[in-house]
Tab-separated table of C-alpha atoms in Angstrom:
chain	number	residue	atom	x	y	z
J	706	MET	CA	0.000	0.000	0.000
J	707	PRO	CA	1.164	3.582	-0.560
J	708	VAL	CA	2.795	5.100	2.485
J	709	GLN	CA	1.541	8.470	3.744
J	710	PHE	CA	3.142	11.135	5.929
J	711	ILE	CA	1.357	13.483	8.306
J	712	GLY	CA	3.087	16.502	9.808
J	713	MET	CA	1.887	18.809	12.563
J	714	ILE	CA	1.495	22.558	12.766
J	715	GLN	CA	0.714	24.784	15.724
J	716	PRO	CA	-0.502	28.399	15.719
J	717	HIS	CA	2.812	29.590	17.226
J	718	GLU	CA	6.384	28.338	17.428
J	719	VAL	CA	6.881	26.095	20.447
J	720	SER	CA	8.234	22.661	21.331
J	721	GLU	CA	9.809	20.788	24.231
J	722	THR	CA	13.062	22.614	23.477
J	723	ILE	CA	11.708	25.983	22.291
J	724	ALA	CA	9.851	28.318	24.653
J	725	ARG	CA	6.898	30.117	23.139
J	726	LYS	CA	7.379	33.788	22.419
J	727	GLY	CA	4.841	36.272	21.147
J	728	PRO	CA	1.084	35.858	20.697
J	729	ALA	CA	-0.880	32.630	20.950
J	730	VAL	CA	-1.877	32.994	17.309
J	731	ASP	CA	0.842	33.911	14.814
J	732	PRO	CA	-0.703	33.874	11.308
J	733	ALA	CA	2.644	34.445	9.591
J	734	TYR	CA	4.161	31.420	11.317
J	735	VAL	CA	1.141	29.249	10.510
J	736	ARG	CA	1.380	30.265	6.848
J	737	VAL	CA	5.092	29.475	6.572
J	738	PHE	CA	4.753	26.262	8.596
J	739	ALA	CA	1.858	24.933	6.497
J	740	GLN	CA	3.557	25.859	3.229
J	741	ALA	CA	6.782	24.183	4.386
J	742	HIS	CA	4.900	20.906	4.835
J	743	GLU	CA	3.360	21.211	1.395
J	744	HIS	CA	6.767	22.001	-0.126
J	745	ALA	CA	8.348	19.056	1.717
J	746	GLY	CA	5.881	16.556	0.286
J	747	PHE	CA	3.770	15.718	3.327
J	748	ASP	CA	0.322	14.304	2.561
J	749	ARG	CA	-1.529	15.824	5.488
J	750	ILE	CA	-1.035	18.138	8.496
J	751	LEU	CA	-2.402	17.597	12.000
J	752	VAL	CA	-3.614	20.608	13.981
J	753	PRO	CA	-3.670	19.416	17.631
J	754	ALA	CA	-6.065	20.480	20.386
J	755	SER	CA	-6.011	21.039	24.116
J	756	SER	CA	-8.206	22.850	26.638
J	757	SER	CA	-6.028	25.972	26.372
J	758	SER	CA	-5.015	26.011	22.694
J	759	PRO	CA	-6.394	28.264	19.931
J	760	ASP	CA	-9.382	26.908	18.030
J	761	THR	CA	-8.425	24.100	15.634
J	762	LEU	CA	-11.324	24.619	13.219
J	763	LEU	CA	-10.258	28.190	12.536
J	764	THR	CA	-6.558	27.271	12.349
J	765	VAL	CA	-7.271	24.635	9.689
J	766	THR	CA	-9.463	27.100	7.806
J	767	TYR	CA	-6.645	29.628	7.653
J	768	ALA	CA	-3.902	27.096	6.855
J	769	ALA	CA	-6.005	25.655	4.027
J	770	SER	CA	-6.457	29.146	2.574
J	771	VAL	CA	-2.673	29.609	2.174
J	772	THR	CA	-1.946	26.148	0.716
J	773	ASP	CA	-3.077	24.397	-2.444
J	774	LYS	CA	-3.015	20.610	-2.189
J	775	ILE	CA	-1.928	19.396	1.219
J	776	LYS	CA	-4.648	17.798	3.331
J	777	PHE	CA	-5.475	18.455	6.973
J	778	LEU	CA	-6.210	16.450	10.107
J	779	LEU	CA	-8.252	18.483	12.552
J	780	ALA	CA	-8.130	17.405	16.199
J	781	HIS	CA	-11.637	17.535	17.655
J	782	ARG	CA	-12.927	16.745	21.136
J	783	PRO	CA	-16.421	15.221	21.231
J	784	GLY	CA	-18.722	16.541	23.913
J	785	PHE	CA	-18.265	20.298	23.736
J	786	VAL	CA	-20.618	20.972	20.823
J	787	ALA	CA	-23.631	18.960	19.680
J	788	PRO	CA	-22.786	16.278	17.104
J	789	THR	CA	-25.472	17.695	14.803
J	790	LEU	CA	-23.710	21.078	14.778
J	791	ALA	CA	-20.263	19.504	14.436
J	792	ALA	CA	-21.465	17.457	11.452
J	793	ARG	CA	-22.520	20.623	9.634
J	794	GLN	CA	-19.372	22.518	10.582
J	795	LEU	CA	-17.063	19.744	9.392
J	796	ALA	CA	-19.015	19.112	6.191
J	797	THR	CA	-18.915	22.845	5.431
J	798	LEU	CA	-15.177	23.008	6.038
J	799	ASP	CA	-14.722	19.982	3.792
J	800	HIS	CA	-16.246	22.032	0.968
J	801	TYR	CA	-14.169	25.139	1.674
J	802	THR	CA	-10.976	23.041	1.699
J	803	ASN	CA	-11.970	21.219	-1.505
J	804	GLY	CA	-12.165	17.849	0.215
J	805	ARG	CA	-8.864	18.136	2.079
J	806	LEU	CA	-10.252	17.484	5.570
J	807	ALA	CA	-10.039	14.545	7.965
J	808	VAL	CA	-10.818	14.668	11.692
J	809	HIS	CA	-9.019	13.059	14.625
J	810	TYR	CA	-11.488	12.517	17.478
J	811	ILE	CA	-9.930	12.745	20.939
J	812	SER	CA	-12.082	11.520	23.812
J	813	GLY	CA	-9.572	12.789	26.385
J	814	GLY	CA	-6.926	11.035	28.468
J	815	SER	CA	-6.661	13.586	31.283
J	816	ASP	CA	-9.466	14.441	33.716
J	817	GLU	CA	-7.713	17.696	34.568
J	818	ASP	CA	-7.547	18.882	30.964
J	819	GLN	CA	-11.163	17.901	30.247
J	820	GLN	CA	-12.417	19.670	33.360
J	821	ARG	CA	-10.949	22.975	32.211
J	822	ASP	CA	-13.652	22.946	29.560
J	823	GLY	CA	-16.343	21.818	31.982
J	824	ASP	CA	-16.288	18.104	31.162
J	825	PHE	CA	-16.524	15.992	34.329
J	826	LEU	CA	-17.257	12.571	32.829
J	827	ASN	CA	-14.825	9.834	33.769
J	828	HIS	CA	-12.533	8.069	31.296
J	829	ASP	CA	-14.878	5.250	30.268
J	830	GLU	CA	-17.898	7.553	30.073
J	831	ARG	CA	-16.015	9.828	27.692
J	832	TYR	CA	-15.510	6.929	25.282
J	833	ALA	CA	-19.161	5.909	25.584
J	834	ARG	CA	-20.119	9.487	24.717
J	835	THR	CA	-17.723	9.455	21.751
J	836	ASP	CA	-19.386	6.300	20.457
J	837	GLU	CA	-22.799	7.955	20.541
J	838	TYR	CA	-21.387	11.215	19.171
J	839	LEU	CA	-19.855	9.525	16.143
J	840	THR	CA	-23.023	7.496	15.563
J	841	VAL	CA	-25.083	10.690	15.330
J	842	LEU	CA	-22.408	12.488	13.305
J	843	ARG	CA	-22.262	9.747	10.685
J	844	ARG	CA	-26.060	9.628	10.404
J	845	VAL	CA	-26.193	13.382	9.749
J	846	TRP	CA	-23.663	12.954	6.943
J	847	ALA	CA	-25.251	9.853	5.419
J	848	GLU	CA	-29.006	10.312	5.729
J	849	ASP	CA	-31.138	12.590	3.557
J	850	LYS	CA	-34.391	12.274	5.479
J	851	PRO	CA	-34.967	13.766	8.965
J	852	PHE	CA	-34.345	11.391	11.860
J	853	ASP	CA	-34.766	11.407	15.628
J	854	HIS	CA	-32.124	10.374	18.127
J	855	GLU	CA	-32.520	9.663	21.820
J	856	GLY	CA	-29.498	8.263	23.612
J	857	THR	CA	-27.605	8.485	26.878
J	858	TYR	CA	-25.795	11.730	26.080
J	859	TYR	CA	-27.706	13.307	23.172
J	860	ARG	CA	-31.304	13.858	22.192
J	861	ALA	CA	-32.415	15.467	18.948
J	862	LYS	CA	-35.602	15.501	16.875
J	863	GLY	CA	-36.060	15.966	13.123
J	864	VAL	CA	-32.315	16.069	12.428
J	865	VAL	CA	-31.400	16.979	8.851
J	866	SER	CA	-28.508	18.798	7.187
J	867	GLU	CA	-28.402	20.638	3.872
J	868	VAL	CA	-24.627	20.220	3.674
J	869	LYS	CA	-22.933	16.845	3.235
J	870	PRO	CA	-19.168	16.213	3.084
J	871	LEU	CA	-17.638	16.897	-0.309
J	872	GLN	CA	-15.794	13.554	-0.042
J	873	GLY	CA	-19.032	11.576	0.109
J	874	GLN	CA	-20.927	10.281	3.113
J	875	ARG	CA	-18.178	11.021	5.609
J	876	VAL	CA	-15.157	13.094	6.468
J	877	PRO	CA	-12.425	10.485	7.214
J	878	ILE	CA	-12.372	9.504	10.880
J	879	TYR	CA	-9.047	9.136	12.705
J	880	PHE	CA	-9.188	7.831	16.239
J	881	GLY	CA	-6.808	6.896	19.061
J	882	GLY	CA	-6.900	5.421	22.536
J	883	ALA	CA	-5.518	2.140	23.832
J	884	SER	CA	-7.993	1.230	26.595
J	885	ALA	CA	-10.612	-1.481	26.076
J	886	PRO	CA	-13.473	1.052	25.631
J	887	ALA	CA	-11.359	3.009	23.143
J	888	LEU	CA	-10.606	-0.071	21.048
J	889	GLN	CA	-14.313	-0.868	20.809
J	890	VAL	CA	-15.040	2.631	19.514
J	891	ALA	CA	-12.140	2.349	17.064
J	892	GLY	CA	-13.400	-0.924	15.662
J	893	LYS	CA	-16.868	0.528	15.189
J	894	HIS	CA	-16.046	3.952	13.726
J	895	ALA	CA	-12.397	4.576	12.788
J	896	ASP	CA	-11.123	4.777	9.228
J	897	VAL	CA	-7.590	5.194	10.595
J	898	TYR	CA	-6.466	4.132	14.059
J	899	ALA	CA	-3.607	6.268	15.415
J	900	LEU	CA	-0.899	4.866	17.702
J	901	TRP	CA	1.787	6.737	19.550
J	902	GLY	CA	5.362	5.636	18.835
J	903	GLU	CA	5.561	2.328	20.644
J	904	SER	CA	7.998	-0.544	20.322
J	905	LEU	CA	7.465	-3.053	17.533
J	906	ALA	CA	6.131	-5.642	19.975
J	907	GLN	CA	3.622	-3.295	21.584
J	908	ALA	CA	2.569	-1.710	18.291
J	909	GLY	CA	2.063	-5.101	16.677
J	910	ASP	CA	-0.098	-6.249	19.579
J	911	LEU	CA	-2.255	-3.118	19.365
J	912	VAL	CA	-2.674	-3.469	15.590
J	913	ARG	CA	-3.910	-7.035	16.074
J	914	ARG	CA	-6.373	-6.004	18.792
J	915	VAL	CA	-7.844	-3.151	16.754
J	916	ARG	CA	-8.167	-5.395	13.707
J	917	ALA	CA	-10.039	-7.933	15.826
J	918	GLU	CA	-12.484	-5.253	17.019
J	919	ALA	CA	-12.996	-4.027	13.452
J	920	THR	CA	-13.595	-7.586	12.228
J	921	LEU	CA	-16.389	-7.977	14.784
J	922	GLN	CA	-18.027	-4.957	13.130
J	923	GLY	CA	-17.367	-6.215	9.592
J	924	ARG	CA	-15.033	-3.293	8.980
J	925	HIS	CA	-11.465	-2.547	7.832
J	926	VAL	CA	-9.223	-0.073	9.660
J	927	ASP	CA	-5.949	1.488	8.487
J	928	PHE	CA	-3.181	2.457	10.911
J	929	SER	CA	-1.007	5.486	11.688
J	930	ILE	CA	1.892	5.774	14.140
J	931	SER	CA	3.640	8.874	15.508
J	932	PHE	CA	7.360	9.491	15.948
J	933	ARG	CA	9.798	12.371	16.461
J	934	PRO	CA	12.662	11.394	14.082
J	935	ILE	CA	16.132	12.662	14.985
J	936	LEU	CA	18.466	12.534	11.988
J	937	GLY	CA	22.220	12.862	11.622
J	938	LYS	CA	24.767	12.380	8.856
J	939	THR	CA	26.183	9.573	10.988
J	940	GLU	CA	24.602	7.462	13.706
J	941	ASP	CA	26.876	8.992	16.349
J	942	GLU	CA	25.872	12.481	15.234
J	943	ALA	CA	22.180	11.569	15.521
J	944	TRP	CA	22.547	10.185	19.051
J	945	ALA	CA	24.569	13.237	20.130
J	946	LYS	CA	21.756	15.407	18.783
J	947	ALA	CA	19.252	13.366	20.806
J	948	GLU	CA	21.221	13.953	24.002
J	949	ARG	CA	21.260	17.706	23.351
J	950	ILE	CA	17.499	17.628	22.855
J	951	LEU	CA	17.086	15.848	26.200
J	952	GLU	CA	19.291	18.402	27.954
J	953	ASP	CA	17.380	21.314	26.398
J	954	THR	CA	14.048	19.718	27.314
J	955	ARG	CA	15.068	19.289	30.940
J	956	ARG	CA	16.432	22.821	31.136
J	957	LEU	CA	13.253	24.356	29.702
J	958	ARG	CA	10.924	22.316	31.903
J	959	VAL	CA	12.850	23.326	35.010
J	960	SER	CA	12.663	27.003	34.026
J	961	GLN	CA	8.898	26.659	33.447
J	962	GLY	CA	8.322	24.912	36.773
J	963	TYR	CA	7.180	21.529	35.441
J	964	SER	CA	7.664	18.382	37.489
J	965	ARG	CA	9.706	15.655	35.864
J	966	GLY	CA	7.779	12.618	34.676
J	967	VAL	CA	4.284	13.987	35.341
J	968	GLY	CA	1.854	13.117	32.555
J	969	PRO	CA	-1.820	12.357	31.860
J	970	GLN	CA	-2.375	9.557	34.349
J	971	GLN	CA	-5.742	8.439	32.900
J	972	SER	CA	-4.229	7.841	29.477
J	973	GLU	CA	-3.606	4.197	28.596
J	974	GLY	CA	-1.444	5.436	25.711
J	975	ALA	CA	0.803	7.310	28.146
J	976	GLN	CA	1.163	4.211	30.298
J	977	ARG	CA	2.144	2.185	27.226
J	978	LEU	CA	4.892	4.679	26.339
J	979	LEU	CA	6.170	4.518	29.905
J	980	ALA	CA	6.150	0.715	29.732
J	981	ASP	CA	8.486	0.940	26.751
J	982	ALA	CA	10.597	3.556	28.554
J	983	ALA	CA	10.976	1.157	31.490
J	984	LYS	CA	12.911	-1.155	29.162
J	985	GLY	CA	15.584	1.519	28.720
J	986	ASP	CA	16.325	4.663	26.730
J	987	ARG	CA	16.916	2.643	23.547
J	988	VAL	CA	14.420	-0.009	22.452
J	989	ASP	CA	14.423	-1.950	19.168
J	990	GLU	CA	17.795	-0.346	18.326
J	991	ARG	CA	16.358	2.985	17.085
J	992	LEU	CA	13.405	3.791	19.396
J	993	TRP	CA	14.460	6.456	21.900
J	994	THR	CA	12.218	6.785	24.974
J	995	ALA	CA	14.061	9.339	27.140
J	996	ILE	CA	11.794	12.278	26.273
J	997	ALA	CA	8.672	10.180	26.866
J	998	ARG	CA	9.894	9.342	30.362
J	999	GLU	CA	10.797	12.979	30.998
J	1000	LEU	CA	7.263	14.059	30.021
J	1001	GLY	CA	5.454	11.260	31.821
J	1002	GLY	CA	4.378	9.611	28.557
J	1003	ARG	CA	2.672	12.760	27.360
J	1004	SER	CA	1.766	13.013	23.672
J	1005	ASN	CA	3.834	11.545	20.842
J	1006	SER	CA	7.199	11.858	22.544
J	1007	THR	CA	9.257	8.882	21.339
J	1008	SER	CA	11.871	9.183	18.598
J	1009	LEU	CA	13.597	7.092	15.972
J	1010	VAL	CA	17.273	8.065	15.952
J	1011	GLY	CA	19.881	7.519	13.260
J	1012	THR	CA	20.878	8.408	9.738
J	1013	PRO	CA	18.013	8.924	7.246
J	1014	GLU	CA	18.720	5.433	5.903
J	1015	GLN	CA	18.575	3.881	9.358
J	1016	VAL	CA	15.380	5.702	10.355
J	1017	ALA	CA	13.754	4.801	7.032
J	1018	ASP	CA	14.585	1.133	7.635
J	1019	ALA	CA	13.119	1.399	11.139
J	1020	LEU	CA	9.882	2.851	9.734
J	1021	LEU	CA	9.662	-0.019	7.251
J	1022	LYS	CA	9.533	-2.471	10.141
J	1023	TYR	CA	6.323	-0.739	11.284
J	1024	TYR	CA	5.075	-0.756	7.696
J	1025	ASP	CA	5.516	-4.521	7.747
J	1026	LEU	CA	3.124	-4.624	10.726
J	1027	GLY	CA	0.454	-3.074	8.496
J	1028	ILE	CA	0.988	0.559	9.517
J	1029	THR	CA	0.926	2.676	6.372
J	1030	THR	CA	0.786	6.232	7.751
J	1031	PHE	CA	3.548	7.954	9.717
J	1032	LEU	CA	2.876	11.109	11.701
J	1033	ILE	CA	6.268	12.745	12.194
J	1034	ARG	CA	7.335	16.039	13.718
J	1035	GLY	CA	10.550	17.396	15.100
J	1036	PHE	CA	11.798	19.210	18.168
J	1037	ASP	CA	12.793	22.160	15.961
J	1038	PRO	CA	9.453	22.038	14.141
J	1039	LEU	CA	9.943	24.191	11.047
J	1040	VAL	CA	13.589	23.300	10.397
J	1041	ASP	CA	12.929	19.586	10.917
J	1042	THR	CA	9.975	19.661	8.521
J	1043	ILE	CA	12.256	20.858	5.752
J	1044	GLU	CA	14.904	18.250	6.619
J	1045	TYR	CA	12.339	15.421	6.627
J	1046	GLY	CA	11.131	16.461	3.187
J	1047	ARG	CA	14.662	16.497	1.816
J	1048	GLU	CA	16.172	13.472	3.573
J	1049	LEU	CA	13.521	11.096	4.916
J	1050	LEU	CA	10.206	11.155	3.051
J	1051	PRO	CA	11.586	10.386	-0.442
J	1052	LEU	CA	13.774	7.629	0.981
J	1053	VAL	CA	10.911	5.885	2.790
J	1054	ARG	CA	8.640	6.155	-0.231
J	1055	ALA	CA	11.332	4.697	-2.477
J	1056	LYS	CA	11.931	1.804	-0.075
J	1057	VAL	CA	8.200	1.069	0.212
J	1058	ALA	CA	7.815	1.200	-3.572
J	1059	GLU	CA	10.749	-1.172	-3.980
J	1060	ARG	CA	9.306	-3.476	-1.322
J	1061	ASP	CA	5.905	-3.515	-3.029
J	1062	GLY	CA	7.210	-3.610	-6.609
J	1063	GLN	CA	5.898	-0.144	-7.472
J	1064	GLN	CA	7.487	2.823	-9.207
J	1065	ALA	CA	8.920	5.189	-6.613
J	1066	PRO	CA	7.254	8.614	-6.500
J	1067	VAL	CA	9.330	11.557	-7.702
J	1068	ALA	CA	10.296	14.182	-5.125
J	1069	PRO	CA	9.103	17.754	-5.743
J	1070	ALA	CA	11.395	19.636	-8.114
J	1071	ALA	CA	12.203	22.250	-5.493
J	1072	LEU	CA	13.419	19.581	-3.089
J	1073	ARG	CA	15.521	17.844	-5.741
J	1074	LYS	CA	17.161	21.175	-6.532
J	1075	ALA	CA	17.765	21.886	-2.825
J	1076	ALA	CA	19.356	18.486	-2.389
């Protein structure tokens, strides 16, 4: 299968090693960041969400207006707007982006973060609500006649929408979560199931479990996995770069008053990253877990470290598990995006094409010239 790459943009420059400066919304940075991903050959860009971040719907709208072809993955938290309204909003945005939209539904792995927005459901209840939310959402997109819905979390009468997704009866659904309730929702609704950057053994186990849930529903699910690649001209150079990133991360967290190793304790995904980290800083030769341990398993915080060739070969091992999408971002976000486009993406695509007996895609002319 063709391999796909997803990047990530934020409305201001910030990372574990870069303190945020300036306003929370920096349109110039968003424009350059989005265009850099398009130039580098990424297929899609994630815009992440939290209880304190700028609105993702509006950020995607703006980023789409300053790009031409690259697609978007909008992070969306069920439960804060009615699914009937969300269905119309997302279908409308799908039209304005010319069918470039997909949505990653995040039920929430942290009680504290959810409660900032007034959500006091517990972990399992949040996934039950997501199940109902997505059921209603998909009906709004698919059905032409008015319908009624009465469930545990939502009640609506005479539901109908004039606007349907440009892509057909749905905007593609990405979904994550490693707990048993999350896997049930994934099997029922997800087009793409998203993993954080786990070891090959853990990732393979999770792929098998999600496939089993999807089979029970008579469905097929694709898979995405997230890493923070750290590249060097030599392997030693890459590992030295990783150590500098760890030092900078620790220094910045101390200056900002964060406690070491504190993460979203309700998140099964975070616990799985920490389980890998407990095996050591280096797992499966290239998987680096030190940042994940430093952050308490928060977010996609594991790296693949090495030369572009070595990291590409490591990604192919996940491809062999059936994972065909890689969400990658760096610790120096804009600079790393450009480097990935020049050094890593064409290499992985060529290796996958060779593995599958296909013709390798040609890198953008601008990147070939830069190389």
